[in-house]
Coordinates of C-alpha atoms and ligand atoms in Angstrom, one line a residue:
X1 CA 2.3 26.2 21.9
X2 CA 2.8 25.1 25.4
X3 CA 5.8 23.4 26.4
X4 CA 6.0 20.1 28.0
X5 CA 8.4 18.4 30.4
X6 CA 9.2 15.0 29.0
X7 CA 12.1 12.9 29.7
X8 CA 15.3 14.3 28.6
X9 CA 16.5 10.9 27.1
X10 CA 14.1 11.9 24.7
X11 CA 15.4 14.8 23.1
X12 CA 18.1 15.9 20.6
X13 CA 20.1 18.7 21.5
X14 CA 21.0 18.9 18.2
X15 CA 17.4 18.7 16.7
X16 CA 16.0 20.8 19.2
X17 CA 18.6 23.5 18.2
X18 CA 17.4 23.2 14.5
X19 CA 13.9 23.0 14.8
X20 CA 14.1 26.2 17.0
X21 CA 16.5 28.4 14.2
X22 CA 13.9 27.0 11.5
X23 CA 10.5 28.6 13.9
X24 CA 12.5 31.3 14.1
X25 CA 13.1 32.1 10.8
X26 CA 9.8 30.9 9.1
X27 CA 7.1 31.9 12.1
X28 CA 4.0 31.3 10.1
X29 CA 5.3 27.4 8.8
X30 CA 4.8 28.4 5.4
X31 CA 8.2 27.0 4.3
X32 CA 8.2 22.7 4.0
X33 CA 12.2 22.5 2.4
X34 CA 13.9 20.7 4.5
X35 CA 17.0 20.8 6.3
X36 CA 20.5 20.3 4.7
X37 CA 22.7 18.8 6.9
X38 CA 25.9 18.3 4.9
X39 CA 28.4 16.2 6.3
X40 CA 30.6 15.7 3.4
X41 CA 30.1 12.9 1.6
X42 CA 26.5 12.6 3.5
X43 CA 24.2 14.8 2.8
X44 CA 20.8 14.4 4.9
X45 CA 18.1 16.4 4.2
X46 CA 15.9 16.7 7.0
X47 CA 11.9 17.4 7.5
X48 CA 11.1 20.6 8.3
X49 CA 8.2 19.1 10.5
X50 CA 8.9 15.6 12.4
X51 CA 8.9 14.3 15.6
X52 CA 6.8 14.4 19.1
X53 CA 3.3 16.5 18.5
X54 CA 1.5 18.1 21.3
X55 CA -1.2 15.2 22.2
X56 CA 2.1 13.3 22.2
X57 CA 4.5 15.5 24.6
X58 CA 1.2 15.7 26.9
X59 CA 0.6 12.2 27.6
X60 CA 4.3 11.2 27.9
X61 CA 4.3 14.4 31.0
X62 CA 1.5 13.3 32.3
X63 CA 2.6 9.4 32.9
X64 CA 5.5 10.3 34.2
X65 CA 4.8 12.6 36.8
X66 CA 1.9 10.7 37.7
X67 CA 5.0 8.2 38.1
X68 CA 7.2 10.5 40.3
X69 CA 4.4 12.0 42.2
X70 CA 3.4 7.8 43.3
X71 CA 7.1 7.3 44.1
X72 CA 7.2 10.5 46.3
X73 CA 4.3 10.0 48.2
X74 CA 5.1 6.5 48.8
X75 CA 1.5 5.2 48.7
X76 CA 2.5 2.2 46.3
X77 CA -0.2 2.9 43.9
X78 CA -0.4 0.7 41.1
X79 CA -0.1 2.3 38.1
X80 CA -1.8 0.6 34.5
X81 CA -2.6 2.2 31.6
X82 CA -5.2 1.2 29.2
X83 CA -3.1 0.1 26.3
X84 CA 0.2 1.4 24.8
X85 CA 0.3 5.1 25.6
X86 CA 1.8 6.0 22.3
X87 CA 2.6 4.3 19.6
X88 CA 6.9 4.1 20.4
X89 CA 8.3 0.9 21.6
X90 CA 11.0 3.0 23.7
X91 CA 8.4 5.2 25.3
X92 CA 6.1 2.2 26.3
X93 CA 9.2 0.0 27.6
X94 CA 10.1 2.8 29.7
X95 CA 6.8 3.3 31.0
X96 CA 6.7 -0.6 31.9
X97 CA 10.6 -0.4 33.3
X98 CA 9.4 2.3 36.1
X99 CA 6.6 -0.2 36.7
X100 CA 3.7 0.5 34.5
X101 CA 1.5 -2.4 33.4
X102 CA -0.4 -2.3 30.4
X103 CA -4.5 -3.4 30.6
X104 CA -4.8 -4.0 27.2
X105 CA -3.1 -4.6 23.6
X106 CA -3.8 -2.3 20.6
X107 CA -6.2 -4.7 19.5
X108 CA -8.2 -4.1 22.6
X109 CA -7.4 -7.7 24.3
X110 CA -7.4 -8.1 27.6
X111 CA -3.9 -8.7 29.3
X112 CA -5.2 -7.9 33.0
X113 CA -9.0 -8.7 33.4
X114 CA -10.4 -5.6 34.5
X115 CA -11.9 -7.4 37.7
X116 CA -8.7 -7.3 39.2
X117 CA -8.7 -3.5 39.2
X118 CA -9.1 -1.7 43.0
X119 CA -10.8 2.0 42.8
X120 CA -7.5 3.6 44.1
X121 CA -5.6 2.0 41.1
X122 CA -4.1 4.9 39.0
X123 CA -5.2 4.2 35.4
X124 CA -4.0 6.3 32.7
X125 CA -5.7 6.5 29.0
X126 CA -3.8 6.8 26.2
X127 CA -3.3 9.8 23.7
X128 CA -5.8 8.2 21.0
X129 CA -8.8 8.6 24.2
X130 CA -10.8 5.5 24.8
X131 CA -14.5 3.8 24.5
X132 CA -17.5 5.1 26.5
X133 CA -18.1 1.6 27.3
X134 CA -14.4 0.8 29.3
X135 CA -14.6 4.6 30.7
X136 CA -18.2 3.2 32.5
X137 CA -16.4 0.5 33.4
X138 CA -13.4 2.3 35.2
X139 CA -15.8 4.7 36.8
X140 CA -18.3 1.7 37.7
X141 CA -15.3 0.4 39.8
X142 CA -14.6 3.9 41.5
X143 CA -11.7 4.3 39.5
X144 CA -11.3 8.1 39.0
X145 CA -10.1 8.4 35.3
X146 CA -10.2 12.5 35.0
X147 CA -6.9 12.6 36.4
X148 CA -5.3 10.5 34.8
X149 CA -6.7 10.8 30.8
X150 CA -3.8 11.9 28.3
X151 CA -6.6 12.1 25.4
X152 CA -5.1 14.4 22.9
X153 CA -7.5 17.5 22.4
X154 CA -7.4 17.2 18.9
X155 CA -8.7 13.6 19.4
X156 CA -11.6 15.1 21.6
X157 CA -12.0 17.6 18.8
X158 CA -13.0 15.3 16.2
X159 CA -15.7 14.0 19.3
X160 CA -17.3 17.2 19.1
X161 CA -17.3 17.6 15.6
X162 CA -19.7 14.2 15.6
X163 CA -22.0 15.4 18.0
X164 CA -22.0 19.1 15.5
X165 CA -22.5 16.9 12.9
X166 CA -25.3 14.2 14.8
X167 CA -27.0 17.7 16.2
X168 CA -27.7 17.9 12.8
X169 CA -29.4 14.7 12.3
X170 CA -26.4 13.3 9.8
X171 CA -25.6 10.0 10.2
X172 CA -21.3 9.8 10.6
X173 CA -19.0 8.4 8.2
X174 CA -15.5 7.7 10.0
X175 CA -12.7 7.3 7.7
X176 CA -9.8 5.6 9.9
X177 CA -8.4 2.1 10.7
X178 CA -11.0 0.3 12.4
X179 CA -8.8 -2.0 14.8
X180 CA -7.0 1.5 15.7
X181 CA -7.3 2.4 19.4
X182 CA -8.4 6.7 18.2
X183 CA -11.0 5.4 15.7
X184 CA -12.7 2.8 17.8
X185 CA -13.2 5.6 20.7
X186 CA -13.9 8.1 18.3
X187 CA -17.0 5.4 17.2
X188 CA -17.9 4.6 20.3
X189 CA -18.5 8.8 21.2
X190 CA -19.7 9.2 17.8
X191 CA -22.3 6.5 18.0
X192 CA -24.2 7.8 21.0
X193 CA -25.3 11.0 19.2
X194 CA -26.4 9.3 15.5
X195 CA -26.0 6.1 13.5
X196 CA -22.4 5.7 12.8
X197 CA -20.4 3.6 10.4
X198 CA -16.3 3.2 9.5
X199 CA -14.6 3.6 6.0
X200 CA -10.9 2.3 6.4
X201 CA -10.5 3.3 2.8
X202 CA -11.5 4.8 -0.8
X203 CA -12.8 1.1 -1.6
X204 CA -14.7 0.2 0.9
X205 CA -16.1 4.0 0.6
X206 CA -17.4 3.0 -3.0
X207 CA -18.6 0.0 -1.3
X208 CA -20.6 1.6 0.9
X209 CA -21.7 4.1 -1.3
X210 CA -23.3 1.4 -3.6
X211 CA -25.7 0.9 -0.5
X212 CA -26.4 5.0 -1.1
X213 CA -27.4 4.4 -4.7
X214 CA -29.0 1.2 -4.3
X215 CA -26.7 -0.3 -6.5
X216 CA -26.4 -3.0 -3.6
X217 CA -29.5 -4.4 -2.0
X218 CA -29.4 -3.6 1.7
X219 CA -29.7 -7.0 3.0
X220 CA -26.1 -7.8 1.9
X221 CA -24.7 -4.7 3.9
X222 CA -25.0 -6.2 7.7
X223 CA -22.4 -8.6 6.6
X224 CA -20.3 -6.5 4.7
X225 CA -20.0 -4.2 7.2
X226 CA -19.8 -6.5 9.7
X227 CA -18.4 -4.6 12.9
X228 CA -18.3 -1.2 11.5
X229 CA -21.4 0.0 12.2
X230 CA -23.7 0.9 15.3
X231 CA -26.2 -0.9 17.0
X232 CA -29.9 -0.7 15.1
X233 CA -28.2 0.8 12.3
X234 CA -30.5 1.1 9.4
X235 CA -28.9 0.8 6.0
X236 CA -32.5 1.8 4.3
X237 CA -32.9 5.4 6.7
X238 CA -29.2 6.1 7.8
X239 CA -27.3 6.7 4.4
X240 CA -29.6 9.4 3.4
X241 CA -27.7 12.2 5.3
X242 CA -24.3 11.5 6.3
X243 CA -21.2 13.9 7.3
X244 CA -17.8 12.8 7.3
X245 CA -14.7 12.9 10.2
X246 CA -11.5 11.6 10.1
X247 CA -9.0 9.6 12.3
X248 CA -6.5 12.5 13.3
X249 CA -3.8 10.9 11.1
X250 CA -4.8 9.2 8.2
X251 CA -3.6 10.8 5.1
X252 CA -4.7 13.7 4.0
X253 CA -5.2 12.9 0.4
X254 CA -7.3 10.4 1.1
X255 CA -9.6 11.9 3.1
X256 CA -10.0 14.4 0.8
X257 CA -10.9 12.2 -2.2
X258 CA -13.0 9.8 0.3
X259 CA -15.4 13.3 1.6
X260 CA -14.8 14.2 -2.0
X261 CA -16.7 11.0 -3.3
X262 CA -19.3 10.7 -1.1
X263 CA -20.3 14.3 -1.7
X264 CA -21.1 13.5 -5.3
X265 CA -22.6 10.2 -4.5
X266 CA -24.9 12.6 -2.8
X267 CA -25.3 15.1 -5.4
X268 CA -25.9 12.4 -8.1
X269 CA -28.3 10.6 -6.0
X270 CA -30.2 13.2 -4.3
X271 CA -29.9 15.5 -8.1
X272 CA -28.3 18.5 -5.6
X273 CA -27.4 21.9 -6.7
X274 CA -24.7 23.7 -4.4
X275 CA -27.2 25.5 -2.7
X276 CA -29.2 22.3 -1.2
X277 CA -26.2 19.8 -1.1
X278 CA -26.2 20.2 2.7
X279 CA -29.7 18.5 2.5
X280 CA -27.6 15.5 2.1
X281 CA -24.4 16.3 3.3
X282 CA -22.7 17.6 6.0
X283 CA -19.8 20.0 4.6
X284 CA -16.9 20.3 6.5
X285 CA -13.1 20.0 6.8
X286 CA -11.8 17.0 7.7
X287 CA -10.4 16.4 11.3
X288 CA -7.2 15.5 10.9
X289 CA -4.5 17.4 13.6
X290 CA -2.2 19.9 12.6
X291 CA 0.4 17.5 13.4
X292 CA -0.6 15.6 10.6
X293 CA -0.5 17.9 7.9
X294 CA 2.5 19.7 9.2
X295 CA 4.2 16.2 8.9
X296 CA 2.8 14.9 5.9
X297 CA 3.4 18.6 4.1
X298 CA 6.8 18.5 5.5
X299 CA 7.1 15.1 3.6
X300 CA 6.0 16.6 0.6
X301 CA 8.2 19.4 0.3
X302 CA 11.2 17.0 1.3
X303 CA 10.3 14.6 -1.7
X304 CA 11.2 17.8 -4.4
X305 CA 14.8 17.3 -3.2
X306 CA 16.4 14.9 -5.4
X307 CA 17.5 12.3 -2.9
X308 CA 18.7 8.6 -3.1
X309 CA 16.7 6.9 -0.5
X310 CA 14.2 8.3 2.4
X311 CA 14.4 6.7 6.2
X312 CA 11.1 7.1 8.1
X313 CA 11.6 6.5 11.9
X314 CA 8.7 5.9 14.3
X315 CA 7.0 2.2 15.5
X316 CA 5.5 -0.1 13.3
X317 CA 1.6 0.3 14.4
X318 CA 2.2 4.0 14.3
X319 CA -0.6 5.2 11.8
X320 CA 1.0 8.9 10.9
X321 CA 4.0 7.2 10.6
X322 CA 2.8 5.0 8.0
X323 CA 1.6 7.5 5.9
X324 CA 4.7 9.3 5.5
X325 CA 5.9 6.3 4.4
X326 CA 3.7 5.5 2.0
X327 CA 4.7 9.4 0.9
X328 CA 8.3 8.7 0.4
X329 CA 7.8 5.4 -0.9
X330 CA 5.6 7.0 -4.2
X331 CA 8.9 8.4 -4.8
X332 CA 12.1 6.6 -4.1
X333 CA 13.4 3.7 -1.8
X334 CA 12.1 3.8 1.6
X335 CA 13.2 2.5 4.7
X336 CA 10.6 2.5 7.5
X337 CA 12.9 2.0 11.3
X338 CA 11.6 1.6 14.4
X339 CA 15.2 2.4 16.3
X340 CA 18.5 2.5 15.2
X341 CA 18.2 -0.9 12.7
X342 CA 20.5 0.0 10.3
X343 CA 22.7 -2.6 11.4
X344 CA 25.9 -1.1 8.8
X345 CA 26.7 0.3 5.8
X346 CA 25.6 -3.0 3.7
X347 CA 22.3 -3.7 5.7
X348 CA 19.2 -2.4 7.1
X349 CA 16.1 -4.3 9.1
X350 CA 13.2 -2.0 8.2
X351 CA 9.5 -2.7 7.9
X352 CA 7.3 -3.4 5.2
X353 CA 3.6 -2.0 6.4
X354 CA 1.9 -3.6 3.8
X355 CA 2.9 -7.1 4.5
X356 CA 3.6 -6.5 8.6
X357 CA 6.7 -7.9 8.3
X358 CA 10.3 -6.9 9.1
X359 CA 13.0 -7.4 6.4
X360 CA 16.7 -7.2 5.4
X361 CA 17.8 -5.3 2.7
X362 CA 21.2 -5.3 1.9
X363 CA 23.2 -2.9 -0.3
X364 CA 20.6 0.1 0.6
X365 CA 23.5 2.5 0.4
X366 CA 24.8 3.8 -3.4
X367 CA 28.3 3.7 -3.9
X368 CA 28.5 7.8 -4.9
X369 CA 29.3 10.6 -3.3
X370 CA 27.3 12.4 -1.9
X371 CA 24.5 9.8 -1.0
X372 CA 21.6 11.8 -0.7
X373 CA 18.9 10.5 2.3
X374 CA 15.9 12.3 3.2
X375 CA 15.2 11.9 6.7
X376 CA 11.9 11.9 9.1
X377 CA 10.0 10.4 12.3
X378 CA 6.9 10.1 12.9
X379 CA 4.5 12.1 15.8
X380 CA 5.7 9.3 18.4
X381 CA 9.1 8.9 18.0
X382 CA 11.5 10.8 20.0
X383 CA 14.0 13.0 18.4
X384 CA 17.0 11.3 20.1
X385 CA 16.1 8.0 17.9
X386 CA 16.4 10.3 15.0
X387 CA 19.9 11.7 16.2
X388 CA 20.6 8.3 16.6
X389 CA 20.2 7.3 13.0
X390 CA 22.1 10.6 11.9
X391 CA 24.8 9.7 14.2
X392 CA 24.8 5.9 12.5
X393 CA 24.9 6.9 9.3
X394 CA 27.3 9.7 10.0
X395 CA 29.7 6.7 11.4
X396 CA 29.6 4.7 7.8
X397 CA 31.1 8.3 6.5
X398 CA 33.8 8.8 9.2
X399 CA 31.7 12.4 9.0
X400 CA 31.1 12.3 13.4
X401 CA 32.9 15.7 13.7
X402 CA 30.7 17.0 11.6
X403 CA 27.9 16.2 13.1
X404 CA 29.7 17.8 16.6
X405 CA 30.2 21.4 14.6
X406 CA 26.8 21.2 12.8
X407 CA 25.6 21.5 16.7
X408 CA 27.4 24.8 16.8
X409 CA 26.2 26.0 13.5
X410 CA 23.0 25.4 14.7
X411 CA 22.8 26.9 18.7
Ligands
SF4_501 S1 -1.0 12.9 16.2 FE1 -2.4 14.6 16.4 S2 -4.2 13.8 17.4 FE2 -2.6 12.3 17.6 S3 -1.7 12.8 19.6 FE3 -0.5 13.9 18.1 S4 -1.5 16.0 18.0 FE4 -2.9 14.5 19.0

């Protein structure tokens, strides 16, 4: 995979030395154990999988040499990008320390007014791609957008799966987070091939698929899907042949049992044998990245170690950080970070996703030896964060000189 030039504040030495010895030794990424990293009376077991994914690495190199080239040429560009590039508090206070202004919250609010926007004005889009609509609007003021677009290719993948799919004359199902930057561009280029409509999850799938069955008359669905489907959507005409894609990152169980159950809606409704079911229903694998699954499998295989407590690293709004969360959380005590808040060996600030709120916990550690913690980050968060954790933890065990040999052990 092609290598990237990000910031070197960004990386772990350390991690960058282990996840080279473990490509090394397992090539085809068939092996999820994790890492030991024993450090006495600390044992962390990290993912074999975490950490900055290609879409990732190739918007952060992108922003900032588009950053170093305006500061060489001394033209005084202005430099904005559409909303938060990724989804890393770090990486998007950097961008705005070397001068970078945001357009746009996550939720798609305004923060600049487009109108004040010049066609020589440099305007990157984010990793998760953006709306037909807003790139018509950039290119309606001359801004030249081609240059400048980080969209990860396996964002623009799931694109052209639509438009396979629409080809087809199935309407598409989008299973993602509706307010989330990558599913409400994915709609927007979805919805200009076929009808379109967004599932966030496996209820409102069986909501939608009572509308398939008739079990709900159709009048009631314009309100219950208020904002989730596309313009002259018919409820009546549009659910008789559907296909399914995915937001790159949701989890991958879920998509699975959400395509899962709307095939056999299908089948039931329609009386399908295996042979015909494509009458109905566009079969294909979901669209989630390889980043994804790599991450979430790494999870997986890190949860058969018997640990005491996992610590996810990676920001808040971060969807693929989220579900590995959730993951862990099936499984023992989790503590989602967004930076080094483990504030000492009696307390942690971590964040609870289902509520949105930050809390305290206090006492997180066991009194044994060895504590066991399973460790990971999600596809935003740079590996020095994670270092930075290890190196926290690793204080609270006087165990810092082993964290300097495990270098060694590891080059
Ligand atoms: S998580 Fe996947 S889709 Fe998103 S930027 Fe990374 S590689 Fe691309």
């Amino acid at each position: 995979m092609k290598q990237f030039e990000v910031p070197i504040i960004y990386r772990s030495p350390l991690i960058t030395a282990i996840k080279k010895k473990r490509k090394e030794m397992d090539k085809m990424k068939k092996d999820y154990t994790p890492t030991l990293l024993d450090l006495g009376s600390l044992h962390i077991y990290l993912a074999r999988h975490f950490g900055f994914c290609y879409g990732v690495e190739n918007a952060i190199e992108i922003a900032f040499r588009t950053i170093e080239e305006s500061r060489q040429s001394g033209t005084g560009k202005r430099i904005f990008l559409l909303s938060e590039m990724i989804h890393n508090p770090q990486v998007n206070a950097d961008l705005q320390a070397h001068g970078v202004k945001f357009l746009q919250d996550t939720q798609g609010n305004a923060l600049i007014p487009f109108e004040e926007l010049k066609a020589e004005d440099i305007i990157l889009i984010p990793a998760f791609g953006t709306t037909l609509e807003i790139e018509n609007k950039l290119r309606n003021l001359g801004i030249r957008i081609e240059e400048y677009n980080t969209t990860c290719p396996f964002v623009e993948k799931v694109w052209n799966r639509s438009e396979v799919i629409a080809k087809d004359k199935y309407t598409i199902v989008i299973h993602g987070k509706p307010k989330h930057e990558e599913t409400r561009a994915t709609f927007s280029h979805a919805s200009v091939h076929s009808p379109s409509v967004i599932v966030k999850d496996m209820a409102q799938t069986e909501e939608l698929a009572k509308y398939i069955t008739g079990e709900k008359s159709s009048s009631s669905f314009y309100e219950e899907f208020k904002g989730l489907y596309s313009e002259g959507f018919d409820v009546e005409k549009d659910l008789q042949r559907i296909g399914v894609v995915n937001q790159t990152t949701m989890l991958a169980s879920d998509t699975q049992a959400i395509a899962d159950f709307l095939k056999q809606t299908m089948i039931k409704k329609y009386q399908l044998a295996d042979d015909n079911t494509g009458e109905h229903f566009a079969d294909t694998r979901d669209t989630l990245c390889y980043a994804t699954n790599d991450n979430q499998n790494a999870v997986i295989g890190m949860l058969e170690t018997n640990a005491d407590l996992a610590i996810v690293v990676g920001g808040y709004n971060s969807s693929n950080t989220s579900h590995l969360v959730e993951l862990c959380e099936e499984k023992l005590p989790t503590y989602f970070i967004n930076e080094e808040k483990i504030l000492s060996p009696k307390e942690i600030l971590h964040y609870n996703f289902h509520t949105k709120e930050e809390i305290l916990t206090t006492n997180y550690l066991p009194d044994k030896k060895p504590v066991k913690i399973l460790l990971t980050s999600g596809a935003s968060c740079p590996d020095a964060l994670v270092e930075g954790v290890m190196n926290k933890l690793a204080g609270f065990y006087q165990a810092e000189g082993n964290i300097e040999q495990l270098l060694d052990e590891f080059s």
